[in-house]
Every structure is written in structure tokens, then in C-alpha cells.
Amino acid sequence: MKWRKLLSIRRLSHMPGQLWMYLTSPQVSFVDKLLFLVPVGLYWVLPDVMPFVPIDDIGVTLIVMGWFVARMERKYPSIKLPPPGGSR
């Protein structure tokens, strides 16, 4: 993934919604959901396993979230984020 796309404010602002959509979607397999939940959960619970890594918990979460959302967009292109403001 290109740095410009990764550091885009627009992309970062939509990522939590996309993450929630993929984690709650019944179309996404349980194993794919674990690809996000297990590493992030372990890093939040056991941060002292890697004491010399100068990345905070939220930094690791954002990095893994970006990777996970990009992977799910490629793997499940039929799942789309609803437009902002709901359906009118």
C-alpha cells in the first residue's frame, strides 16, 4: 500500500466504520475476523512481550486496522460501506 493512501486523513476517518462493518458482517469468515482481533488483542494485553518496540497500543491497532481493512476490501469487494447519513 502506498504511503500517501495509508496516511490519508480521509482514509483514516473512514477506517473505524469499515472495520466495524467487516467485523460484524456475516459474509466475512470467522478466521478472517481473527486476523485482526488476535494480534491486536494480544498486543493490548501483553505489551511487555516486545519491550523495545517504541510503538504505542493505539499505533499497533491503527497499523493492523489499515492492513486488515485493505485486505478485506480486496477479498470481499461486494461488501460496501453505507453512504453517510443513512438511507433517505
PDB file of C-alpha atoms in Angstrom:
ATOM      1  CA  MET A   1       0.000   0.000   0.000  1.00  0.00           C
ATOM      2  CA  LYS A   2       1.303   3.441  -0.859  1.00  0.00           C
ATOM      3  CA  TRP A   3       2.232   5.823   1.964  1.00  0.00           C
ATOM      4  CA  ARG A   4       0.025   8.598   0.593  1.00  0.00           C
ATOM      5  CA  LYS A   5      -3.012   6.323   0.722  1.00  0.00           C
ATOM      6  CA  LEU A   6      -2.043   4.929   4.126  1.00  0.00           C
ATOM      7  CA  LEU A   7      -1.620   8.380   5.701  1.00  0.00           C
ATOM      8  CA  SER A   8      -4.670   9.936   4.079  1.00  0.00           C
ATOM      9  CA  ILE A   9      -6.929  11.701   6.600  1.00  0.00           C
ATOM     10  CA  ARG A  10      -9.999  10.708   4.590  1.00  0.00           C
ATOM     11  CA  ARG A  11      -8.974   7.046   4.666  1.00  0.00           C
ATOM     12  CA  LEU A  12      -8.175   7.162   8.377  1.00  0.00           C
ATOM     13  CA  SER A  13     -11.520   8.755   9.163  1.00  0.00           C
ATOM     14  CA  HIS A  14     -13.452   6.014   7.345  1.00  0.00           C
ATOM     15  CA  MET A  15     -11.393   3.105   8.649  1.00  0.00           C
ATOM     16  CA  PRO A  16     -13.177   2.557  12.010  1.00  0.00           C
ATOM     17  CA  GLY A  17     -16.544   2.343  10.220  1.00  0.00           C
ATOM     18  CA  GLN A  18     -15.167  -0.053   7.661  1.00  0.00           C
ATOM     19  CA  LEU A  19     -13.536  -2.141  10.367  1.00  0.00           C
ATOM     20  CA  TRP A  20     -16.811  -2.388  12.294  1.00  0.00           C
ATOM     21  CA  MET A  21     -18.666  -3.285   9.098  1.00  0.00           C
ATOM     22  CA  TYR A  22     -16.264  -6.157   8.325  1.00  0.00           C
ATOM     23  CA  LEU A  23     -16.186  -7.433  11.905  1.00  0.00           C
ATOM     24  CA  THR A  24     -19.983  -7.532  12.153  1.00  0.00           C
ATOM     25  CA  SER A  25     -20.677  -8.817   8.644  1.00  0.00           C
ATOM     26  CA  PRO A  26     -21.869 -12.430   8.428  1.00  0.00           C
ATOM     27  CA  GLN A  27     -20.252 -12.674   4.965  1.00  0.00           C
ATOM     28  CA  VAL A  28     -16.726 -12.348   6.420  1.00  0.00           C
ATOM     29  CA  SER A  29     -15.424 -15.640   7.757  1.00  0.00           C
ATOM     30  CA  PHE A  30     -14.601 -16.031  11.434  1.00  0.00           C
ATOM     31  CA  VAL A  31     -10.965 -16.845  10.616  1.00  0.00           C
ATOM     32  CA  ASP A  32     -10.621 -13.546   8.733  1.00  0.00           C
ATOM     33  CA  LYS A  33     -12.036 -11.658  11.718  1.00  0.00           C
ATOM     34  CA  LEU A  34      -9.494 -13.362  13.967  1.00  0.00           C
ATOM     35  CA  LEU A  35      -6.695 -11.978  11.756  1.00  0.00           C
ATOM     36  CA  PHE A  36      -7.466  -8.582  13.274  1.00  0.00           C
ATOM     37  CA  LEU A  37      -8.723  -9.473  16.736  1.00  0.00           C
ATOM     38  CA  VAL A  38      -5.966 -11.852  17.862  1.00  0.00           C
ATOM     39  CA  PRO A  39      -2.859  -9.726  17.126  1.00  0.00           C
ATOM     40  CA  VAL A  40      -4.439  -6.520  18.429  1.00  0.00           C
ATOM     41  CA  GLY A  41      -5.891  -8.229  21.488  1.00  0.00           C
ATOM     42  CA  LEU A  42      -2.587  -9.883  22.331  1.00  0.00           C
ATOM     43  CA  TYR A  43      -0.660  -6.646  21.925  1.00  0.00           C
ATOM     44  CA  TRP A  44      -3.107  -4.775  24.169  1.00  0.00           C
ATOM     45  CA  VAL A  45      -2.986  -7.497  26.845  1.00  0.00           C
ATOM     46  CA  LEU A  46       0.712  -8.417  26.592  1.00  0.00           C
ATOM     47  CA  PRO A  47       2.599  -5.255  25.536  1.00  0.00           C
ATOM     48  CA  ASP A  48       5.636  -6.198  27.600  1.00  0.00           C
ATOM     49  CA  VAL A  49       6.389  -9.172  25.337  1.00  0.00           C
ATOM     50  CA  MET A  50       8.184  -6.749  22.997  1.00  0.00           C
ATOM     51  CA  PRO A  51       9.549  -4.082  25.365  1.00  0.00           C
ATOM     52  CA  PHE A  52      11.941  -2.481  22.864  1.00  0.00           C
ATOM     53  CA  VAL A  53       9.302  -1.727  20.223  1.00  0.00           C
ATOM     54  CA  PRO A  54       8.555   2.006  20.588  1.00  0.00           C
ATOM     55  CA  ILE A  55       5.006   1.811  19.253  1.00  0.00           C
ATOM     56  CA  ASP A  56       2.039   2.515  21.487  1.00  0.00           C
ATOM     57  CA  ASP A  57      -1.009   0.226  21.625  1.00  0.00           C
ATOM     58  CA  ILE A  58      -3.093   2.574  19.507  1.00  0.00           C
ATOM     59  CA  GLY A  59      -0.313   2.753  16.907  1.00  0.00           C
ATOM     60  CA  VAL A  60      -0.254  -1.015  16.548  1.00  0.00           C
ATOM     61  CA  THR A  61      -4.055  -1.033  16.350  1.00  0.00           C
ATOM     62  CA  LEU A  62      -4.074   1.585  13.566  1.00  0.00           C
ATOM     63  CA  ILE A  63      -1.386  -0.241  11.577  1.00  0.00           C
ATOM     64  CA  VAL A  64      -3.176  -3.583  11.832  1.00  0.00           C
ATOM     65  CA  MET A  65      -6.531  -1.883  11.136  1.00  0.00           C
ATOM     66  CA  GLY A  66      -5.184  -0.375   7.912  1.00  0.00           C
ATOM     67  CA  TRP A  67      -3.807  -3.721   6.783  1.00  0.00           C
ATOM     68  CA  PHE A  68      -6.993  -5.574   7.729  1.00  0.00           C
ATOM     69  CA  VAL A  69      -9.371  -3.140   6.005  1.00  0.00           C
ATOM     70  CA  ALA A  70      -7.256  -3.120   2.816  1.00  0.00           C
ATOM     71  CA  ARG A  71      -7.193  -6.934   2.817  1.00  0.00           C
ATOM     72  CA  MET A  72     -10.946  -7.224   3.375  1.00  0.00           C
ATOM     73  CA  GLU A  73     -11.652  -4.670   0.605  1.00  0.00           C
ATOM     74  CA  ARG A  74      -9.734  -6.889  -1.825  1.00  0.00           C
ATOM     75  CA  LYS A  75     -11.147 -10.181  -0.537  1.00  0.00           C
ATOM     76  CA  TYR A  76     -14.803  -9.095  -0.127  1.00  0.00           C
ATOM     77  CA  PRO A  77     -15.459  -6.402  -2.769  1.00  0.00           C
ATOM     78  CA  SER A  78     -19.227  -6.988  -2.589  1.00  0.00           C
ATOM     79  CA  ILE A  79     -19.430  -5.599   0.979  1.00  0.00           C
ATOM     80  CA  LYS A  80     -19.754  -1.837   0.777  1.00  0.00           C
ATOM     81  CA  LEU A  81     -19.902   0.842   3.465  1.00  0.00           C
ATOM     82  CA  PRO A  82     -23.349   2.512   3.542  1.00  0.00           C
ATOM     83  CA  PRO A  83     -23.393   6.167   2.488  1.00  0.00           C
ATOM     84  CA  PRO A  84     -23.024   8.739   5.280  1.00  0.00           C
ATOM     85  CA  GLY A  85     -26.302   9.897   6.769  1.00  0.00           C
ATOM     86  CA  GLY A  86     -28.112   6.610   6.221  1.00  0.00           C
ATOM     87  CA  SER A  87     -30.747   5.911   3.577  1.00  0.00           C
ATOM     88  CA  ARG A  88     -33.196   8.663   2.703  1.00  0.00           C
TER      89      ARG A  88
END
